[in-house]
Coordinates of C-alpha atoms and ligand atoms in Angstrom, one line a residue:
X1 CA -7.5 19.5 40.5
X2 CA -7.6 15.8 39.7
X3 CA -4.8 14.4 41.9
X4 CA -2.3 15.6 44.0
X5 CA 1.4 14.9 43.6
X6 CA 2.3 11.8 46.3
X7 CA 0.0 9.3 47.0
X8 CA 1.1 6.4 49.0
X9 CA 4.8 7.9 48.2
X10 CA 4.4 7.0 44.6
X11 CA 4.5 10.4 42.1
X12 CA 1.5 11.0 40.7
X13 CA 1.5 14.0 37.8
X14 CA -1.2 16.9 38.4
X15 CA -3.9 16.9 36.1
X16 CA -6.6 19.6 35.2
X17 CA -9.7 18.6 34.4
X18 CA -11.0 20.9 31.1
X19 CA -14.8 21.1 31.1
X20 CA -15.7 21.5 26.8
X21 CA -19.3 23.4 26.7
X22 CA -21.9 23.5 24.8
X23 CA -20.6 20.2 24.1
X24 CA -20.5 18.8 27.7
X25 CA -17.0 17.0 27.3
X26 CA -14.2 16.7 29.6
X27 CA -10.6 15.8 29.5
X28 CA -7.6 15.3 31.9
X29 CA -4.4 17.3 30.9
X30 CA -1.1 17.0 31.9
X31 CA 0.8 20.7 33.0
X32 CA 1.8 22.0 29.5
X33 CA -0.5 20.5 27.5
X34 CA -2.7 23.2 25.3
X35 CA -7.0 23.7 25.6
X36 CA -6.6 21.7 21.9
X37 CA -4.5 18.9 23.2
X38 CA -7.1 18.5 25.7
X39 CA -10.3 19.1 23.2
X40 CA -8.5 16.2 20.9
X41 CA -8.3 14.2 23.8
X42 CA -12.1 14.3 24.6
X43 CA -12.5 13.5 21.3
X44 CA -14.3 17.6 20.4
X45 CA -12.7 18.4 17.3
X46 CA -11.8 22.3 17.4
X47 CA -10.7 24.0 13.7
X48 CA -6.8 24.4 13.8
X49 CA -6.1 25.1 10.0
X50 CA -2.6 25.5 10.8
X51 CA -2.6 22.7 12.7
X52 CA -2.0 24.4 16.2
X53 CA 1.1 26.7 15.2
X54 CA -0.7 29.8 16.2
X55 CA -0.9 31.1 12.5
X56 CA -4.5 30.6 11.9
X57 CA -6.3 32.5 14.4
X58 CA -9.3 29.7 14.0
X59 CA -9.0 27.6 17.3
X60 CA -11.0 30.3 19.1
X61 CA -12.3 30.0 22.4
X62 CA -13.6 31.4 25.9
X63 CA -12.5 30.7 29.2
X64 CA -15.5 30.5 31.4
X65 CA -13.7 29.5 34.5
X66 CA -10.2 28.7 35.8
X67 CA -6.9 29.6 35.6
X68 CA -4.8 29.4 32.1
X69 CA -0.9 30.4 31.1
X70 CA -1.0 34.0 30.2
X71 CA -2.2 35.2 26.5
X72 CA 1.2 34.1 24.0
X73 CA 2.6 37.2 21.6
X74 CA 0.4 35.3 19.2
X75 CA -2.3 35.7 21.4
X76 CA -1.7 39.6 22.0
X77 CA -1.6 40.0 17.8
X78 CA -5.0 37.9 17.3
X79 CA -7.4 39.8 20.3
X80 CA -8.1 43.2 21.7
X81 CA -7.7 43.8 25.0
X82 CA -11.7 44.1 25.4
X83 CA -11.4 40.8 23.8
X84 CA -9.0 38.8 26.5
X85 CA -10.7 40.6 29.4
X86 CA -13.5 38.8 28.2
X87 CA -11.5 35.6 28.4
X88 CA -10.7 34.9 25.0
X89 CA -8.0 32.6 23.7
X90 CA -6.8 30.4 21.4
X91 CA -6.8 27.2 22.0
X92 CA -3.3 26.3 20.4
X93 CA -1.7 28.5 22.7
X94 CA -3.6 28.6 26.3
X95 CA -2.6 26.1 28.8
X96 CA -4.6 25.0 32.2
X97 CA -2.8 26.2 34.8
X98 CA -6.5 24.7 37.4
X99 CA -9.3 23.0 36.9
X100 CA -10.9 25.4 33.8
X101 CA -13.9 25.3 31.7
X102 CA -14.3 27.0 28.1
X103 CA -16.8 27.7 25.6
X104 CA -16.2 26.6 22.6
X105 CA -18.4 29.1 19.8
X106 CA -20.0 27.1 17.2
X107 CA -17.5 28.4 14.4
X108 CA -14.8 27.3 16.1
X109 CA -16.2 23.6 15.8
X110 CA -15.6 21.5 13.0
X111 CA -19.3 20.5 11.4
X112 CA -20.2 16.6 12.6
X113 CA -19.4 18.4 16.5
X114 CA -21.7 21.5 15.5
X115 CA -24.6 19.4 14.8
X116 CA -24.5 18.0 18.0
X117 CA -25.1 21.1 19.8
X118 CA -27.8 22.4 17.6
X119 CA -31.0 22.4 18.7
X120 CA -30.5 23.5 22.1
X121 CA -33.8 23.0 24.6
X122 CA -35.5 26.2 24.9
X123 CA -35.9 27.9 28.2
X124 CA -39.6 29.1 28.5
X125 CA -42.1 28.0 31.0
X126 CA -44.0 25.2 29.7
X127 CA -47.9 26.0 29.4
X128 CA -49.2 24.4 26.2
X129 CA -52.6 25.6 24.6
X130 CA -53.6 21.6 24.8
X131 CA -54.0 19.9 28.1
X132 CA -54.8 16.4 29.4
X133 CA -57.7 15.5 31.2
X134 CA -58.4 12.0 32.4
X135 CA -62.0 11.0 32.5
X136 CA -63.6 7.7 33.7
X137 CA -67.1 7.2 32.8
X138 CA -70.5 5.5 33.9
X139 CA -70.6 2.9 31.1
X140 CA -73.6 2.8 28.9
X141 CA -76.7 0.5 29.6
X142 CA -80.1 -0.1 28.5
X143 CA -81.1 2.2 31.8
X144 CA -78.8 5.1 31.0
X145 CA -79.0 5.8 27.5
X146 CA -77.2 8.9 27.2
X147 CA -75.1 9.8 23.6
X148 CA -71.1 9.2 24.3
X149 CA -70.6 13.0 24.2
X150 CA -73.1 13.7 26.8
X151 CA -71.9 11.3 28.7
X152 CA -68.5 12.1 28.7
X153 CA -69.5 15.9 29.2
X154 CA -71.4 14.9 32.4
X155 CA -68.0 13.5 33.7
X156 CA -66.2 16.3 32.9
X157 CA -68.6 18.7 34.6
X158 CA -67.8 16.5 37.9
X159 CA -64.1 18.1 37.4
X160 CA -65.6 21.4 37.1
X161 CA -64.7 21.6 33.1
X162 CA -67.1 23.1 31.1
X163 CA -68.5 21.1 27.6
X164 CA -65.8 20.9 25.4
X165 CA -66.2 21.7 21.3
X166 CA -66.1 17.9 19.4
X167 CA -65.7 18.7 15.9
X168 CA -66.2 15.6 13.7
X169 CA -62.9 13.9 13.3
X170 CA -62.5 13.8 16.9
X171 CA -66.1 12.2 16.9
X172 CA -65.1 9.6 14.5
X173 CA -62.5 8.2 17.0
X174 CA -64.6 8.4 20.1
X175 CA -66.9 6.0 20.7
X176 CA -64.5 3.0 20.1
X177 CA -62.0 4.8 22.2
X178 CA -64.2 4.6 24.8
X179 CA -65.3 1.1 24.4
X180 CA -61.5 -0.3 23.9
X181 CA -60.2 1.2 27.0
X182 CA -63.1 0.3 29.6
X183 CA -64.3 3.7 29.5
X184 CA -61.3 5.7 30.7
X185 CA -59.9 8.2 28.7
X186 CA -57.2 10.8 28.2
X187 CA -58.9 13.8 26.4
X188 CA -56.4 16.0 24.8
X189 CA -58.5 19.3 25.4
X190 CA -56.9 22.6 23.6
X191 CA -57.8 26.2 24.6
X192 CA -60.5 27.6 22.2
X193 CA -62.3 31.0 23.3
X194 CA -64.2 30.2 26.5
X195 CA -64.5 26.8 26.1
X196 CA -62.3 24.1 25.3
X197 CA -61.8 21.8 22.2
X198 CA -61.5 17.9 22.2
X199 CA -58.6 17.4 19.7
X200 CA -57.3 13.8 20.8
X201 CA -58.8 10.9 23.0
X202 CA -55.9 8.9 24.2
X203 CA -55.4 6.0 26.9
X204 CA -54.8 7.4 30.0
X205 CA -50.9 6.6 30.1
X206 CA -50.2 7.9 26.9
X207 CA -48.4 11.3 26.9
X208 CA -49.7 14.4 25.1
X209 CA -46.7 15.5 22.2
X210 CA -46.4 18.4 19.9
X211 CA -44.6 18.9 16.6
X212 CA -42.8 21.9 15.8
X213 CA -41.4 22.6 12.5
X214 CA -38.8 25.1 10.3
X215 CA -39.7 24.8 6.9
X216 CA -36.6 26.7 5.2
X217 CA -36.4 27.1 1.5
X218 CA -33.7 24.4 1.4
X219 CA -34.2 22.2 4.6
X220 CA -36.8 21.4 7.0
X221 CA -35.9 20.8 10.6
X222 CA -38.8 18.8 12.7
X223 CA -38.6 18.5 16.6
X224 CA -41.0 16.2 18.7
X225 CA -41.6 17.5 22.0
X226 CA -43.5 16.1 25.1
X227 CA -45.8 19.0 26.0
X228 CA -46.1 18.1 29.6
X229 CA -42.1 18.7 29.8
X230 CA -41.5 21.0 27.3
X231 CA -38.3 18.4 26.4
X232 CA -37.5 17.5 22.9
X233 CA -37.8 13.8 22.4
X234 CA -36.7 13.2 18.9
X235 CA -35.5 15.7 16.2
X236 CA -35.2 14.9 12.7
X237 CA -34.5 16.9 9.1
X238 CA -34.5 16.8 5.5
X239 CA -34.4 18.3 2.0
X240 CA -37.4 20.6 1.0
X241 CA -38.6 18.7 -1.7
X242 CA -40.1 21.5 -3.4
X243 CA -36.5 22.6 -4.4
X244 CA -37.5 20.4 -7.7
X245 CA -39.8 23.2 -8.7
X246 CA -37.1 25.7 -8.0
X247 CA -34.1 27.0 -6.0
X248 CA -35.9 29.8 -4.5
X249 CA -39.7 30.9 -3.5
X250 CA -39.5 33.0 -6.5
X251 CA -38.9 30.6 -9.2
X252 CA -41.9 28.2 -7.3
X253 CA -44.3 30.9 -7.1
X254 CA -43.7 31.1 -10.8
X255 CA -44.0 27.6 -11.2
X256 CA -47.6 27.5 -9.2
X257 CA -48.8 30.4 -11.8
X258 CA -47.9 28.6 -14.9
X259 CA -49.5 25.5 -14.5
X260 CA -53.1 25.1 -12.7
X261 CA -52.4 22.2 -10.6
X262 CA -49.0 23.9 -9.3
X263 CA -49.7 25.0 -6.0
X264 CA -51.8 21.7 -5.0
X265 CA -48.3 20.0 -6.5
X266 CA -46.1 22.0 -4.2
X267 CA -48.4 21.5 -1.3
X268 CA -48.5 18.1 -1.7
X269 CA -44.8 17.7 -1.6
X270 CA -44.4 19.1 1.5
X271 CA -47.3 17.7 3.4
X272 CA -45.6 14.3 2.3
X273 CA -42.6 15.0 3.0
X274 CA -43.5 15.8 6.5
X275 CA -45.5 12.8 7.3
X276 CA -42.3 10.9 6.3
X277 CA -40.6 13.3 9.3
X278 CA -43.3 12.6 11.4
X279 CA -43.2 8.9 10.9
X280 CA -39.8 9.1 11.7
X281 CA -40.1 11.0 14.9
X282 CA -42.3 8.5 16.0
X283 CA -40.2 5.2 15.3
X284 CA -37.4 7.1 16.7
X285 CA -39.4 8.3 20.2
X286 CA -41.5 5.1 20.3
X287 CA -44.7 6.6 19.9
X288 CA -47.5 6.6 17.9
X289 CA -49.2 9.8 15.6
X290 CA -52.0 10.2 17.8
X291 CA -50.2 11.2 20.7
X292 CA -49.1 14.5 18.4
X293 CA -52.0 16.8 19.4
X294 CA -50.6 20.2 18.5
X295 CA -48.4 21.6 16.0
X296 CA -46.5 24.6 15.4
X297 CA -44.7 25.2 11.5
X298 CA -42.8 28.5 10.4
X299 CA -41.5 28.9 7.4
X300 CA -40.9 32.2 5.4
X301 CA -44.5 33.5 3.7
X302 CA -44.0 32.1 0.4
X303 CA -43.8 28.5 2.2
X304 CA -46.5 29.7 4.6
X305 CA -49.2 30.2 2.0
X306 CA -48.0 26.8 0.2
X307 CA -48.5 24.9 3.1
X308 CA -51.5 26.4 4.2
X309 CA -53.0 26.0 0.6
X310 CA -53.0 30.0 0.1
X311 CA -52.6 31.6 -2.6
X312 CA -49.1 32.9 -4.3
X313 CA -50.1 34.7 -7.2
X314 CA -50.0 38.2 -5.1
X315 CA -46.9 37.3 -3.7
X316 CA -45.0 37.0 -7.0
X317 CA -46.1 40.1 -8.2
X318 CA -45.3 43.9 -7.3
X319 CA -46.1 45.1 -4.4
X320 CA -45.9 41.7 -3.1
X321 CA -48.8 41.0 -0.9
X322 CA -49.2 38.3 1.8
X323 CA -52.8 36.9 1.7
X324 CA -53.0 36.6 5.3
X325 CA -50.7 37.8 8.2
X326 CA -52.3 36.9 11.2
X327 CA -51.7 33.8 12.9
X328 CA -53.9 30.7 11.9
X329 CA -55.1 27.6 13.6
X330 CA -55.6 24.6 10.5
X331 CA -57.1 21.7 11.4
X332 CA -54.1 19.0 11.1
X333 CA -56.8 16.4 8.9
X334 CA -57.8 19.3 5.8
X335 CA -54.2 19.1 5.3
X336 CA -53.5 15.6 5.3
X337 CA -50.9 15.3 8.1
X338 CA -50.5 12.1 10.7
X339 CA -51.6 13.3 13.7
X340 CA -54.4 13.1 16.3
X341 CA -56.9 13.0 15.0
X342 CA -58.7 16.8 16.1
X343 CA -55.1 18.3 15.8
X344 CA -54.8 22.0 14.9
X345 CA -51.5 23.5 13.1
X346 CA -50.9 26.7 14.7
X347 CA -49.1 29.3 12.2
X348 CA -47.5 32.3 13.9
X349 CA -48.1 35.7 12.0
X350 CA -46.0 36.9 8.9
X351 CA -44.1 40.5 8.9
X352 CA -44.8 41.0 4.5
X353 CA -44.7 39.0 1.6
X354 CA -41.0 38.1 2.2
X355 CA -40.6 38.2 6.0
X356 CA -42.4 35.6 7.6
X357 CA -43.1 33.7 10.3
X358 CA -40.0 32.0 11.0
X359 CA -38.2 35.6 11.1
X360 CA -40.6 36.2 14.0
X361 CA -39.7 33.1 15.4
X362 CA -36.4 34.5 15.5
X363 CA -36.7 37.2 16.9
X364 CA -39.1 35.7 20.0
X365 CA -36.4 32.5 20.5
X366 CA -33.0 35.5 20.5
X367 CA -35.1 38.1 22.5
X368 CA -33.6 40.4 20.1
X369 CA -37.3 41.8 19.0
X370 CA -37.6 43.8 23.3
X371 CA -33.5 44.8 22.8
X372 CA -33.0 48.7 23.9
X373 CA -29.7 48.7 22.4
X374 CA -29.2 48.8 18.9
X375 CA -29.4 45.2 17.5
X376 CA -29.2 43.5 14.1
X377 CA -30.6 40.2 14.1
X378 CA -30.2 38.1 10.8
X379 CA -31.1 34.6 9.5
X380 CA -29.0 33.9 5.8
X381 CA -30.8 31.7 3.5
X382 CA -31.2 31.8 -0.2
X383 CA -33.5 34.6 1.1
X384 CA -32.2 36.8 4.0
X385 CA -34.2 38.7 6.2
X386 CA -33.0 41.3 8.8
X387 CA -34.1 43.1 11.5
X388 CA -32.6 46.2 13.5
X389 CA -34.2 46.2 17.4
X390 CA -33.8 49.8 18.8
X391 CA -35.6 51.4 21.7
X392 CA -38.6 48.9 21.5
X393 CA -39.1 49.5 17.6
X394 CA -38.4 47.4 15.0
X395 CA -37.1 47.5 11.3
X396 CA -37.4 44.8 9.4
X397 CA -36.3 43.9 5.5
X398 CA -35.4 41.3 3.3
X399 CA -33.0 40.7 0.6
X400 CA -32.4 38.1 -2.0
X401 CA -28.9 36.6 -1.3
X402 CA -29.0 33.7 -3.6
X403 CA -28.0 29.4 -2.8
X404 CA -24.4 30.7 -2.9
X405 CA -23.7 30.2 0.7
X406 CA -25.7 26.8 0.4
X407 CA -23.0 25.9 -2.1
X408 CA -25.5 26.1 -5.2
X409 CA -24.0 28.2 -8.3
X410 CA -20.2 27.9 -6.8
X411 CA -17.9 26.2 -9.5
X412 CA -16.9 23.4 -7.0
X413 CA -19.8 24.0 -4.4
X414 CA -21.3 21.3 -2.0
X415 CA -22.7 20.6 1.0
X416 CA -21.2 20.5 4.4
X417 CA -20.5 16.6 3.7
X418 CA -17.1 14.8 4.6
X419 CA -14.5 16.2 2.5
X420 CA -16.0 19.8 2.0
X421 CA -13.4 22.7 2.4
X422 CA -14.7 24.3 5.6
X423 CA -11.9 26.6 6.3
X424 CA -8.7 27.6 4.1
X425 CA -6.0 29.8 5.1
X426 CA -3.4 31.2 2.0
X427 CA -0.1 32.3 3.5
X428 CA 2.7 33.2 1.1
X429 CA 4.2 29.5 1.8
X430 CA 1.0 27.8 0.4
X431 CA -2.7 27.2 1.1
X432 CA -3.6 24.9 3.8
X433 CA -7.3 23.4 4.0
X434 CA -9.1 22.5 6.5
X435 CA -12.2 19.8 5.6
X436 CA -14.7 17.9 7.1
X437 CA -13.5 14.8 8.9
X438 CA -10.4 15.4 7.7
X439 CA -10.7 13.6 4.3
X440 CA -8.8 14.8 1.1
X441 CA -10.7 17.7 -0.2
X442 CA -13.7 17.7 -3.3
X443 CA -15.3 20.8 -2.7
X444 CA -16.4 23.7 -0.9
X445 CA -19.4 24.2 1.5
X446 CA -20.7 27.9 2.1
X447 CA -18.2 28.5 5.2
X448 CA -15.4 27.3 2.5
X449 CA -16.1 29.6 -0.1
X450 CA -16.7 32.5 2.2
X451 CA -13.3 32.1 3.8
X452 CA -11.5 31.3 0.4
X453 CA -13.1 34.6 -0.9
X454 CA -12.0 36.8 2.2
X455 CA -8.1 35.1 2.0
X456 CA -7.9 35.6 -1.4
X457 CA -8.6 39.2 -0.9
X458 CA -6.3 39.3 2.1
X459 CA -3.7 37.9 0.0
X460 CA -4.2 40.6 -2.4
X461 CA -4.7 37.8 -5.4
X462 CA -8.5 39.3 -5.8
X463 CA -9.0 42.8 -6.1
X464 CA -11.9 44.8 -4.6
X465 CA -13.6 44.4 -7.8
X466 CA -13.6 40.6 -7.5
X467 CA -10.8 40.6 -10.4
X468 CA -8.3 38.4 -9.8
X469 CA -4.4 39.6 -10.2
X470 CA -3.4 37.6 -13.4
X471 CA 0.2 37.7 -12.9
X472 CA 0.0 35.1 -9.8
X473 CA 1.4 31.6 -10.3
X474 CA -2.1 30.3 -9.0
X475 CA -4.6 31.7 -11.0
X476 CA -5.2 30.1 -14.2
X477 CA -6.9 30.6 -17.1
X478 CA -10.7 29.6 -16.8
X479 CA -13.9 30.6 -18.6
X480 CA -12.6 34.3 -19.8
X481 CA -12.3 35.2 -15.6
X482 CA -9.5 32.9 -14.7
X483 CA -9.4 30.7 -11.5
X484 CA -7.4 30.1 -8.4
X485 CA -6.1 26.7 -7.9
X486 CA -6.9 26.0 -4.3
X487 CA -5.7 22.7 -4.3
X488 CA -4.3 20.4 -7.1
X489 CA -5.9 17.1 -8.7
X490 CA -3.3 14.8 -7.3
X491 CA -4.2 16.5 -3.7
X492 CA -8.0 16.1 -3.9
X493 CA -10.5 13.5 -3.2
X494 CA -11.8 13.3 -6.8
X495 CA -8.9 13.8 -8.9
X496 CA -10.3 17.2 -10.1
X497 CA -8.6 20.2 -9.3
X498 CA -10.3 22.3 -6.3
X499 CA -10.5 25.7 -8.4
X500 CA -12.4 29.3 -6.8
X501 CA -13.4 31.2 -10.6
X502 CA -14.1 34.7 -11.3
X503 CA -18.2 33.5 -11.2
X504 CA -17.5 32.3 -7.9
X505 CA -16.4 35.5 -6.6
X506 CA -18.8 37.5 -8.5
X507 CA -21.6 35.2 -6.4
X508 CA -20.1 35.7 -3.0
X509 CA -20.1 39.7 -4.2
X510 CA -23.7 39.6 -4.9
X511 CA -25.0 37.5 -1.8
X512 CA -23.0 39.5 0.5
X513 CA -23.6 42.8 -1.2
X514 CA -27.5 42.1 -0.6
X515 CA -26.9 41.2 3.2
X516 CA -25.0 44.5 3.7
X517 CA -26.9 46.7 1.7
X518 CA -29.8 45.2 3.8
X519 CA -28.3 46.1 7.0
X520 CA -27.4 49.4 6.1
X521 CA -30.9 50.6 4.7
X522 CA -32.0 49.4 8.3
X523 CA -29.6 51.6 10.0
X524 CA -30.5 54.5 7.7
X525 CA -33.9 54.1 8.3
X526 CA -32.9 54.1 11.9
X527 CA -30.8 57.3 11.7
X528 CA -27.7 54.9 13.0
X529 CA -24.6 53.7 11.7
X530 CA -22.8 50.3 12.1
X531 CA -20.9 51.5 14.8
X532 CA -23.9 52.1 17.2
X533 CA -24.9 48.7 16.7
X534 CA -24.5 46.8 20.3
X535 CA -25.2 43.1 19.5
X536 CA -25.3 41.7 15.7
X537 CA -27.0 38.3 16.1
X538 CA -26.8 35.8 13.0
X539 CA -29.1 32.5 12.8
X540 CA -29.3 29.7 10.6
X541 CA -27.5 27.0 10.0
X542 CA -24.7 28.7 7.8
X543 CA -24.4 32.1 10.0
X544 CA -23.6 30.0 12.5
X545 CA -21.0 28.2 11.2
X546 CA -19.1 30.8 9.2
X547 CA -16.4 32.5 10.0
X548 CA -17.2 36.2 11.3
X549 CA -13.7 37.3 10.8
X550 CA -14.1 36.1 6.6
X551 CA -17.6 37.7 6.8
X552 CA -16.3 40.6 8.2
X553 CA -13.2 41.0 6.0
X554 CA -15.5 41.0 2.7
X555 CA -17.7 43.9 4.0
X556 CA -20.6 41.0 4.5
X557 CA -21.0 42.4 8.1
X558 CA -19.9 45.4 9.4
X559 CA -16.1 45.8 11.2
X560 CA -17.5 45.3 14.8
X561 CA -15.5 43.7 17.8
X562 CA -16.0 40.6 17.9
X563 CA -17.5 40.3 21.1
X564 CA -20.6 41.7 19.6
X565 CA -21.6 39.3 17.5
X566 CA -23.6 36.2 19.0
X567 CA -23.9 33.0 16.2
X568 CA -27.2 31.3 17.7
X569 CA -28.1 28.0 15.2
X570 CA -31.3 27.7 14.3
X571 CA -33.0 30.1 16.2
X572 CA -36.3 29.8 14.1
X573 CA -36.6 25.9 14.8
X574 CA -36.5 27.1 18.5
X575 CA -38.8 30.2 18.3
X576 CA -41.5 27.3 17.1
X577 CA -40.9 25.2 19.8
X578 CA -41.5 27.6 22.2
X579 CA -44.8 28.7 20.8
X580 CA -45.0 24.9 20.7
X581 CA -45.2 24.7 24.6
X582 CA -46.3 28.2 25.7
X583 CA -49.1 30.1 24.7
X584 CA -47.8 33.3 26.3
X585 CA -44.6 33.1 23.6
X586 CA -47.7 33.0 20.8
X587 CA -49.1 36.0 22.6
X588 CA -45.4 37.7 22.5
X589 CA -45.2 36.7 18.9
X590 CA -48.3 38.8 18.0
X591 CA -46.6 41.8 20.0
X592 CA -43.6 41.6 17.7
X593 CA -45.5 42.0 14.4
X594 CA -47.2 45.1 16.2
X595 CA -43.5 46.9 16.9
X596 CA -42.8 46.0 13.1
X597 CA -41.8 48.8 10.8
X598 CA -41.2 47.1 7.5
X599 CA -38.8 48.7 4.6
X600 CA -39.2 47.5 1.2
X601 CA -35.8 47.4 0.1
X602 CA -36.8 47.6 -3.9
X603 CA -38.0 51.4 -3.4
X604 CA -35.5 52.5 -0.9
X605 CA -33.9 55.9 -2.4
X606 CA -30.8 55.0 -0.7
X607 CA -31.0 51.0 -2.0
X608 CA -29.2 51.2 -5.3
X609 CA -26.1 53.2 -4.1
X610 CA -25.6 51.4 -0.6
X611 CA -25.8 47.9 -3.0
X612 CA -23.7 48.9 -5.5
X613 CA -21.0 49.8 -2.8
X614 CA -21.7 46.7 -0.4
X615 CA -20.6 44.7 -3.3
X616 CA -16.7 45.6 -3.6
X617 CA -14.6 43.0 -1.3
Ligands
FES1 FE1 -4.3 28.0 17.0 FE2 -4.3 27.4 14.5 S1 -4.7 26.0 15.6 S2 -4.1 29.3 15.6

């Protein structure tokens, strides 16, 4: 409690501290104020489509510590007894009775705030494969004519370090560095079989850094880490430039097959953009490229092959075979990446042609791979990879969910930017929209279109088959299938009617049907039903922000109590960082592969029936 009633005879109002996690902000509130008021006071935007009237159920938070007013009738309707017991509350209803700590799940945070909590530090013991060794050599003179490498090796022997391997790119730097730095250097030594390999030559005061990259089909995220502490120094993101050659990996493979230099072009574009990201990270952290002595890159199998310069033709043709599934170490200089002269890029193992190292990284970061109770872990993207862990075994598959959740192929689709509708509520008295930044609506981002379809279905405006009820006053005729008027032109930020079309609903049906069918087929393989799922992990940018209730409502996810779901953000990026700072994590990644049974959906006898069912809303 911050203050007491009477100090020096003056009345001072009691205030309670409200700690808002994971954003790490604090507000002081007077009695009677709600958690939503507290969040607003602290500048934390909680999703509140109904403006705090208790009607939308979107402002969900969880009490971690402290005392709140008892649940209101609205909350008793919104939550199960189990959820209430676990501390789930509506921020607009609950009022602090003491100092409290609350946890705001990603789905209850507005987009700009979510981005702040993305990319949280991973908690693994720091043990990178590259270590620094500081050495000072006896300068060369006419009576001591040992070569630079022999001189260096002899100095290392004094520290009981065996002779390392020197590759040509490092040798190109070594002699000049020794002389410029008065024969004192920090050698970056990488574990290489029983003997180390020198991968960089630095000044003794320069820290060794590492680069972790998650290359998605649409976006790339890069992180610069200090290899001694494991801390992230800078992070940056960019669109994947390969989009110009196809929205999904299948069309990019087709492009590579059609053009003699197609594969090289797609590789070159990726490397160019990665070099831009590296420049940006170095500027931000005030470091030089030569300090980055190791990198880990994760992506799906096709991206992995493009990046590594491997053939992709066989990935695009049945039976969709990966050229390699084992982990690879590739010299950054062979790829044209601007890192330390001898730096290696570690590419973790792939699972199959359409389940890649990014999924392995996600399983590693979430620990889903060793779950004993049935656990589903999926990463929603243009391609959605799904794993079901049970009793230490993993069943994995991949399904083509398309780019609808990225806003592509949606009439008013847009990326999550100011003015994008994030949440939708449709009631008899009208339509309420919440947009990013509170701006007038101009389009729908992934979570917005998902919410819109769920609300249209709940309001009975869309039928199970995806058809509109033609007699609703907001249904207009549009392109043969009709459209729902979400906001008239006069209320939008671009003077265009904001519509959800029949085709949009169909795109969502295809996407969600593919995801649900993937989950159901894995359950069939494991002899389980959806109700057996103990934990349902949703990773990836879109998956983190979607409204779980909407996803359940349209049948994309099975109907499970909300507390069984975990929305974990960019877990592939976290897994890549773990493998960057820990050799042990690389060993664990190899173990994950051993436990996987890959299930090819296209030939699974139950898939077509399950998929047709899963398309219904
Ligand atoms: Fe709390 Fe709508 S803001 S229920």
